Amino acid sequence: MQEPKPHIVGLILARGGSKGVPHKNKRNLAGHPLVVYGIKPLLDSSTLKRDRGGEFPEIEEALFRWIRQANAMKLAINGNILKEKAILLALKMGQDNFEASNGWLEKFKARRNIAFKRPSWRSWKCGCQ
């Protein structure tokens, strides 16, 4: 399993102590403060995505830790197993309003960069002699 993708952070540096024009970033230019002209292209950028996270971060964090443990033990995991484990974790944490839907699962996998890969036929071992 891959580590979650790093988050892209946009940073606008705007000093307040300009020597030439005091408070220039707050001054209006064509109806908007000057600093807006630096922020707007960043917000309109297609490379930045809004990270909304999940509604149940504690459940998702516990599930991700469990996935790592299961992978370390080389256990087979699929979507149905993840949903069942998430429900058990939610009940254990007292979250009775959690629902492990297919939509939740897909978003969880996307947030955590999880992909299920099928083993190739060459990796299967036959017990036949």
Short mmCIF file of N, CA and C in Angstrom, two decimals:
data_model
loop_
_atom_site.label_atom_id
_atom_site.label_comp_id
_atom_site.label_asym_id
_atom_site.label_seq_id
_atom_site.Cartn_x
_atom_site.Cartn_y
_atom_site.Cartn_z
N MET A 1 0.85 -1.17 0.00
CA MET A 1 0.00 0.00 0.00
C MET A 1 0.89 1.23 0.00
N GLN A 2 0.46 2.22 -0.72
CA GLN A 2 1.23 3.46 -0.81
C GLN A 2 0.86 4.39 0.32
N GLU A 3 1.79 5.26 0.65
CA GLU A 3 1.53 6.31 1.64
C GLU A 3 0.56 7.31 1.03
N PRO A 4 -0.22 8.02 1.85
CA PRO A 4 -1.11 9.05 1.31
C PRO A 4 -0.30 10.11 0.57
N LYS A 5 -0.90 10.66 -0.49
CA LYS A 5 -0.22 11.70 -1.26
C LYS A 5 -0.03 12.94 -0.39
N PRO A 6 1.10 13.62 -0.56
CA PRO A 6 1.28 14.85 0.21
C PRO A 6 0.29 15.91 -0.24
N HIS A 7 -0.10 16.76 0.67
CA HIS A 7 -1.02 17.84 0.35
C HIS A 7 -0.25 18.98 -0.29
N ILE A 8 -0.85 19.60 -1.28
CA ILE A 8 -0.26 20.78 -1.92
C ILE A 8 -0.76 21.99 -1.16
N VAL A 9 0.16 22.83 -0.76
CA VAL A 9 -0.21 24.02 0.00
C VAL A 9 0.16 25.24 -0.83
N GLY A 10 -0.78 26.15 -0.95
CA GLY A 10 -0.52 27.41 -1.63
C GLY A 10 -0.21 28.48 -0.59
N LEU A 11 0.80 29.26 -0.84
CA LEU A 11 1.23 30.27 0.12
C LEU A 11 1.35 31.62 -0.58
N ILE A 12 0.69 32.61 -0.05
CA ILE A 12 0.80 33.98 -0.55
C ILE A 12 1.51 34.79 0.51
N LEU A 13 2.63 35.34 0.14
CA LEU A 13 3.39 36.19 1.07
C LEU A 13 3.00 37.65 0.81
N ALA A 14 2.49 38.30 1.82
CA ALA A 14 2.06 39.68 1.69
C ALA A 14 2.52 40.45 2.92
N ARG A 15 3.53 41.27 2.76
CA ARG A 15 4.01 42.07 3.89
C ARG A 15 3.09 43.25 4.13
N GLY A 16 2.96 43.60 5.37
CA GLY A 16 2.15 44.77 5.71
C GLY A 16 2.99 46.03 5.84
N GLY A 17 4.28 45.88 5.94
CA GLY A 17 5.14 47.03 6.22
C GLY A 17 5.89 47.55 5.01
N SER A 18 5.18 47.90 3.96
CA SER A 18 5.82 48.45 2.78
C SER A 18 6.36 49.84 3.07
N LYS A 19 7.60 50.11 2.65
CA LYS A 19 8.19 51.43 2.88
C LYS A 19 7.67 52.45 1.88
N GLY A 20 7.43 52.02 0.64
CA GLY A 20 7.00 52.96 -0.39
C GLY A 20 5.54 53.35 -0.28
N VAL A 21 4.67 52.35 -0.17
CA VAL A 21 3.23 52.61 -0.08
C VAL A 21 2.70 51.85 1.13
N PRO A 22 2.46 52.56 2.23
CA PRO A 22 1.99 51.88 3.44
C PRO A 22 0.67 51.14 3.21
N HIS A 23 0.58 49.93 3.72
CA HIS A 23 -0.62 49.08 3.63
C HIS A 23 -1.08 48.88 2.20
N LYS A 24 -0.13 48.73 1.28
CA LYS A 24 -0.51 48.63 -0.14
C LYS A 24 -1.36 47.40 -0.44
N ASN A 25 -1.18 46.30 0.28
CA ASN A 25 -1.97 45.11 0.01
C ASN A 25 -3.44 45.25 0.38
N LYS A 26 -3.73 46.21 1.25
CA LYS A 26 -5.11 46.46 1.65
C LYS A 26 -5.78 47.51 0.76
N ARG A 27 -5.00 48.23 0.00
CA ARG A 27 -5.55 49.30 -0.84
C ARG A 27 -6.27 48.72 -2.05
N ASN A 28 -7.36 49.39 -2.42
CA ASN A 28 -8.16 48.92 -3.55
C ASN A 28 -7.51 49.26 -4.87
N LEU A 29 -7.58 48.31 -5.79
CA LEU A 29 -7.15 48.49 -7.17
C LEU A 29 -8.26 47.88 -8.03
N ALA A 30 -8.96 48.71 -8.75
CA ALA A 30 -10.10 48.27 -9.58
C ALA A 30 -11.16 47.56 -8.74
N GLY A 31 -11.39 48.07 -7.53
CA GLY A 31 -12.47 47.56 -6.69
C GLY A 31 -12.11 46.40 -5.77
N HIS A 32 -10.85 45.95 -5.79
CA HIS A 32 -10.44 44.84 -4.93
C HIS A 32 -9.12 45.19 -4.25
N PRO A 33 -8.91 44.70 -3.04
CA PRO A 33 -7.60 44.90 -2.41
C PRO A 33 -6.50 44.25 -3.26
N LEU A 34 -5.35 44.85 -3.27
CA LEU A 34 -4.24 44.38 -4.11
C LEU A 34 -3.89 42.91 -3.85
N VAL A 35 -3.98 42.47 -2.60
CA VAL A 35 -3.61 41.10 -2.27
C VAL A 35 -4.50 40.07 -2.97
N VAL A 36 -5.73 40.46 -3.32
CA VAL A 36 -6.65 39.55 -4.01
C VAL A 36 -6.08 39.11 -5.35
N TYR A 37 -5.33 39.97 -5.99
CA TYR A 37 -4.77 39.63 -7.30
C TYR A 37 -3.68 38.56 -7.20
N GLY A 38 -3.16 38.35 -6.03
CA GLY A 38 -2.23 37.23 -5.81
C GLY A 38 -2.94 35.96 -5.37
N ILE A 39 -4.07 36.12 -4.69
CA ILE A 39 -4.80 34.97 -4.16
C ILE A 39 -5.69 34.32 -5.23
N LYS A 40 -6.34 35.13 -6.05
CA LYS A 40 -7.31 34.60 -7.02
C LYS A 40 -6.71 33.56 -7.96
N PRO A 41 -5.55 33.78 -8.58
CA PRO A 41 -5.00 32.73 -9.46
C PRO A 41 -4.73 31.42 -8.71
N LEU A 42 -4.34 31.53 -7.45
CA LEU A 42 -4.11 30.33 -6.66
C LEU A 42 -5.41 29.56 -6.45
N LEU A 43 -6.48 30.27 -6.12
CA LEU A 43 -7.77 29.62 -5.90
C LEU A 43 -8.35 29.04 -7.19
N ASP A 44 -8.07 29.68 -8.30
CA ASP A 44 -8.58 29.22 -9.60
C ASP A 44 -7.73 28.10 -10.19
N SER A 45 -6.60 27.80 -9.58
CA SER A 45 -5.68 26.80 -10.12
C SER A 45 -6.31 25.42 -10.11
N SER A 46 -6.10 24.67 -11.18
CA SER A 46 -6.65 23.31 -11.26
C SER A 46 -5.79 22.31 -10.49
N THR A 47 -4.59 22.71 -10.07
CA THR A 47 -3.73 21.77 -9.34
C THR A 47 -4.07 21.70 -7.87
N LEU A 48 -4.81 22.68 -7.37
CA LEU A 48 -5.19 22.65 -5.96
C LEU A 48 -6.58 22.06 -5.82
N LYS A 49 -6.73 21.20 -4.86
CA LYS A 49 -8.03 20.61 -4.58
C LYS A 49 -8.35 20.87 -3.12
N ARG A 50 -9.60 21.00 -2.86
CA ARG A 50 -10.04 21.24 -1.49
C ARG A 50 -10.10 19.90 -0.77
N ASP A 51 -9.40 19.81 0.33
CA ASP A 51 -9.41 18.59 1.12
C ASP A 51 -10.47 18.72 2.19
N ARG A 52 -11.58 18.06 1.98
CA ARG A 52 -12.68 18.15 2.93
C ARG A 52 -12.55 17.12 4.04
N GLY A 53 -11.72 16.12 3.81
CA GLY A 53 -11.60 15.07 4.81
C GLY A 53 -12.89 14.28 4.92
N GLY A 54 -12.95 13.40 5.85
CA GLY A 54 -14.15 12.61 6.05
C GLY A 54 -14.94 13.11 7.25
N GLU A 55 -16.15 12.64 7.38
CA GLU A 55 -16.98 13.02 8.52
C GLU A 55 -16.53 12.33 9.80
N PHE A 56 -15.84 11.21 9.66
CA PHE A 56 -15.45 10.40 10.81
C PHE A 56 -13.94 10.14 10.79
N PRO A 57 -13.14 11.17 11.06
CA PRO A 57 -11.68 10.99 10.94
C PRO A 57 -11.11 9.96 11.91
N GLU A 58 -11.72 9.81 13.10
CA GLU A 58 -11.19 8.83 14.06
C GLU A 58 -11.36 7.40 13.53
N ILE A 59 -12.52 7.13 12.93
CA ILE A 59 -12.77 5.81 12.37
C ILE A 59 -11.82 5.55 11.21
N GLU A 60 -11.65 6.56 10.34
CA GLU A 60 -10.79 6.38 9.18
C GLU A 60 -9.33 6.19 9.59
N GLU A 61 -8.89 6.90 10.60
CA GLU A 61 -7.50 6.74 11.07
C GLU A 61 -7.29 5.35 11.66
N ALA A 62 -8.26 4.88 12.46
CA ALA A 62 -8.15 3.54 13.04
C ALA A 62 -8.20 2.48 11.95
N LEU A 63 -9.04 2.68 10.95
CA LEU A 63 -9.13 1.73 9.85
C LEU A 63 -7.83 1.70 9.05
N PHE A 64 -7.23 2.86 8.84
CA PHE A 64 -5.97 2.91 8.09
C PHE A 64 -4.86 2.20 8.86
N ARG A 65 -4.83 2.38 10.18
CA ARG A 65 -3.83 1.65 10.99
C ARG A 65 -4.06 0.14 10.89
N TRP A 66 -5.32 -0.28 10.91
CA TRP A 66 -5.64 -1.70 10.79
C TRP A 66 -5.21 -2.24 9.43
N ILE A 67 -5.41 -1.45 8.37
CA ILE A 67 -5.00 -1.87 7.02
C ILE A 67 -3.49 -2.09 6.98
N ARG A 68 -2.75 -1.19 7.59
CA ARG A 68 -1.28 -1.36 7.62
C ARG A 68 -0.88 -2.63 8.35
N GLN A 69 -1.55 -2.91 9.47
CA GLN A 69 -1.25 -4.14 10.21
C GLN A 69 -1.60 -5.37 9.37
N ALA A 70 -2.76 -5.34 8.73
CA ALA A 70 -3.18 -6.46 7.90
C ALA A 70 -2.22 -6.68 6.74
N ASN A 71 -1.76 -5.59 6.14
CA ASN A 71 -0.78 -5.71 5.04
C ASN A 71 0.53 -6.29 5.54
N ALA A 72 0.94 -5.89 6.73
CA ALA A 72 2.19 -6.42 7.28
C ALA A 72 2.08 -7.93 7.52
N MET A 73 0.86 -8.40 7.82
CA MET A 73 0.65 -9.83 8.02
C MET A 73 0.28 -10.54 6.72
N LYS A 74 0.29 -9.78 5.61
CA LYS A 74 -0.02 -10.30 4.28
C LYS A 74 -1.42 -10.90 4.19
N LEU A 75 -2.38 -10.25 4.86
CA LEU A 75 -3.77 -10.68 4.80
C LEU A 75 -4.42 -10.11 3.55
N ALA A 76 -5.31 -10.87 2.96
CA ALA A 76 -6.05 -10.40 1.79
C ALA A 76 -7.16 -9.46 2.27
N ILE A 77 -7.25 -8.30 1.64
CA ILE A 77 -8.24 -7.29 2.02
C ILE A 77 -9.01 -6.89 0.76
N ASN A 78 -10.32 -6.72 0.91
CA ASN A 78 -11.12 -6.17 -0.18
C ASN A 78 -12.08 -5.13 0.38
N GLY A 79 -12.89 -4.57 -0.47
CA GLY A 79 -13.79 -3.50 -0.05
C GLY A 79 -14.80 -3.94 1.00
N ASN A 80 -15.35 -5.14 0.84
CA ASN A 80 -16.33 -5.62 1.81
C ASN A 80 -15.70 -5.81 3.18
N ILE A 81 -14.49 -6.31 3.22
CA ILE A 81 -13.79 -6.48 4.50
C ILE A 81 -13.56 -5.11 5.15
N LEU A 82 -13.15 -4.12 4.35
CA LEU A 82 -12.92 -2.78 4.90
C LEU A 82 -14.21 -2.18 5.46
N LYS A 83 -15.31 -2.36 4.75
CA LYS A 83 -16.57 -1.81 5.23
C LYS A 83 -16.99 -2.48 6.54
N GLU A 84 -16.85 -3.79 6.62
CA GLU A 84 -17.20 -4.50 7.86
C GLU A 84 -16.31 -4.06 9.02
N LYS A 85 -15.01 -3.93 8.76
CA LYS A 85 -14.09 -3.50 9.81
C LYS A 85 -14.41 -2.07 10.25
N ALA A 86 -14.74 -1.20 9.30
CA ALA A 86 -15.09 0.19 9.63
C ALA A 86 -16.33 0.23 10.51
N ILE A 87 -17.33 -0.61 10.21
CA ILE A 87 -18.54 -0.65 11.03
C ILE A 87 -18.22 -1.12 12.44
N LEU A 88 -17.38 -2.16 12.56
CA LEU A 88 -16.98 -2.65 13.88
C LEU A 88 -16.23 -1.57 14.67
N LEU A 89 -15.33 -0.87 14.00
CA LEU A 89 -14.60 0.21 14.66
C LEU A 89 -15.54 1.33 15.11
N ALA A 90 -16.51 1.66 14.26
CA ALA A 90 -17.48 2.72 14.59
C ALA A 90 -18.28 2.34 15.83
N LEU A 91 -18.74 1.10 15.87
CA LEU A 91 -19.51 0.65 17.03
C LEU A 91 -18.65 0.67 18.29
N LYS A 92 -17.40 0.25 18.15
CA LYS A 92 -16.47 0.25 19.28
C LYS A 92 -16.24 1.67 19.80
N MET A 93 -16.26 2.65 18.89
CA MET A 93 -16.03 4.05 19.25
C MET A 93 -17.32 4.78 19.63
N GLY A 94 -18.43 4.07 19.60
CA GLY A 94 -19.70 4.68 19.96
C GLY A 94 -20.32 5.55 18.88
N GLN A 95 -19.89 5.37 17.65
CA GLN A 95 -20.43 6.15 16.51
C GLN A 95 -21.55 5.34 15.86
N ASP A 96 -22.76 5.49 16.35
CA ASP A 96 -23.85 4.69 15.82
C ASP A 96 -24.48 5.28 14.56
N ASN A 97 -24.04 6.46 14.14
CA ASN A 97 -24.59 7.08 12.93
C ASN A 97 -23.67 6.90 11.71
N PHE A 98 -22.64 6.08 11.85
CA PHE A 98 -21.71 5.82 10.74
C PHE A 98 -22.31 4.79 9.80
N GLU A 99 -22.17 5.03 8.49
CA GLU A 99 -22.63 4.07 7.50
C GLU A 99 -21.50 3.85 6.49
N ALA A 100 -21.08 2.62 6.37
CA ALA A 100 -19.99 2.28 5.46
C ALA A 100 -20.56 1.97 4.07
N SER A 101 -20.94 3.00 3.36
CA SER A 101 -21.50 2.82 2.02
C SER A 101 -20.39 2.65 0.99
N ASN A 102 -20.77 2.26 -0.21
CA ASN A 102 -19.78 2.16 -1.30
C ASN A 102 -19.18 3.52 -1.61
N GLY A 103 -20.01 4.57 -1.55
CA GLY A 103 -19.50 5.92 -1.79
C GLY A 103 -18.48 6.33 -0.75
N TRP A 104 -18.78 6.04 0.52
CA TRP A 104 -17.81 6.34 1.59
C TRP A 104 -16.52 5.60 1.34
N LEU A 105 -16.61 4.31 0.98
CA LEU A 105 -15.42 3.50 0.77
C LEU A 105 -14.55 4.08 -0.35
N GLU A 106 -15.17 4.46 -1.46
CA GLU A 106 -14.40 5.01 -2.59
C GLU A 106 -13.71 6.31 -2.20
N LYS A 107 -14.41 7.16 -1.45
CA LYS A 107 -13.79 8.42 -1.02
C LYS A 107 -12.68 8.18 -0.01
N PHE A 108 -12.88 7.23 0.90
CA PHE A 108 -11.84 6.87 1.86
C PHE A 108 -10.59 6.37 1.14
N LYS A 109 -10.79 5.49 0.16
CA LYS A 109 -9.65 4.97 -0.60
C LYS A 109 -8.93 6.08 -1.35
N ALA A 110 -9.68 7.03 -1.89
CA ALA A 110 -9.07 8.15 -2.61
C ALA A 110 -8.29 9.04 -1.65
N ARG A 111 -8.88 9.33 -0.47
CA ARG A 111 -8.19 10.18 0.51
C ARG A 111 -6.90 9.55 0.99
N ARG A 112 -6.89 8.24 1.14
CA ARG A 112 -5.73 7.53 1.68
C ARG A 112 -4.87 6.89 0.60
N ASN A 113 -5.22 7.12 -0.66
CA ASN A 113 -4.44 6.59 -1.79
C ASN A 113 -4.33 5.06 -1.70
N ILE A 114 -5.46 4.41 -1.53
CA ILE A 114 -5.50 2.96 -1.41
C ILE A 114 -6.04 2.39 -2.71
N ALA A 115 -5.36 1.38 -3.21
CA ALA A 115 -5.82 0.68 -4.41
C ALA A 115 -5.68 -0.81 -4.17
N PHE A 116 -6.71 -1.55 -4.52
CA PHE A 116 -6.65 -3.00 -4.41
C PHE A 116 -6.08 -3.54 -5.71
N LYS A 117 -5.07 -4.36 -5.58
CA LYS A 117 -4.45 -4.96 -6.77
C LYS A 117 -4.62 -6.45 -6.70
N ARG A 118 -5.00 -7.01 -7.82
CA ARG A 118 -5.15 -8.46 -7.88
C ARG A 118 -3.79 -9.11 -8.07
N PRO A 119 -3.57 -10.24 -7.41
CA PRO A 119 -2.31 -10.93 -7.63
C PRO A 119 -2.29 -11.52 -9.04
N SER A 120 -1.12 -11.56 -9.64
CA SER A 120 -1.03 -12.15 -10.97
C SER A 120 -1.14 -13.66 -10.84
N TRP A 121 -1.50 -14.32 -11.93
CA TRP A 121 -1.68 -15.76 -11.88
C TRP A 121 -0.36 -16.46 -11.58
N ARG A 122 0.76 -15.85 -11.90
CA ARG A 122 2.06 -16.45 -11.63
C ARG A 122 2.38 -16.51 -10.13
N SER A 123 1.77 -15.60 -9.36
CA SER A 123 2.09 -15.57 -7.94
C SER A 123 1.28 -16.58 -7.14
N TRP A 124 0.29 -17.20 -7.76
CA TRP A 124 -0.52 -18.20 -7.06
C TRP A 124 0.24 -19.50 -6.98
N LYS A 125 0.18 -20.13 -5.83
CA LYS A 125 0.87 -21.40 -5.65
C LYS A 125 -0.16 -22.52 -5.61
N CYS A 126 0.17 -23.57 -6.26
CA CYS A 126 -0.72 -24.71 -6.28
C CYS A 126 -0.24 -25.73 -5.25
N GLY A 127 -1.17 -26.26 -4.47
CA GLY A 127 -0.81 -27.28 -3.49
C GLY A 127 -0.74 -28.66 -4.11
N CYS A 128 -0.91 -28.74 -5.40
CA CYS A 128 -0.91 -30.05 -6.08
C CYS A 128 0.51 -30.55 -6.23
N GLN A 129 0.68 -31.88 -6.22
CA GLN A 129 2.04 -32.45 -6.42
C GLN A 129 2.02 -33.44 -7.55
#
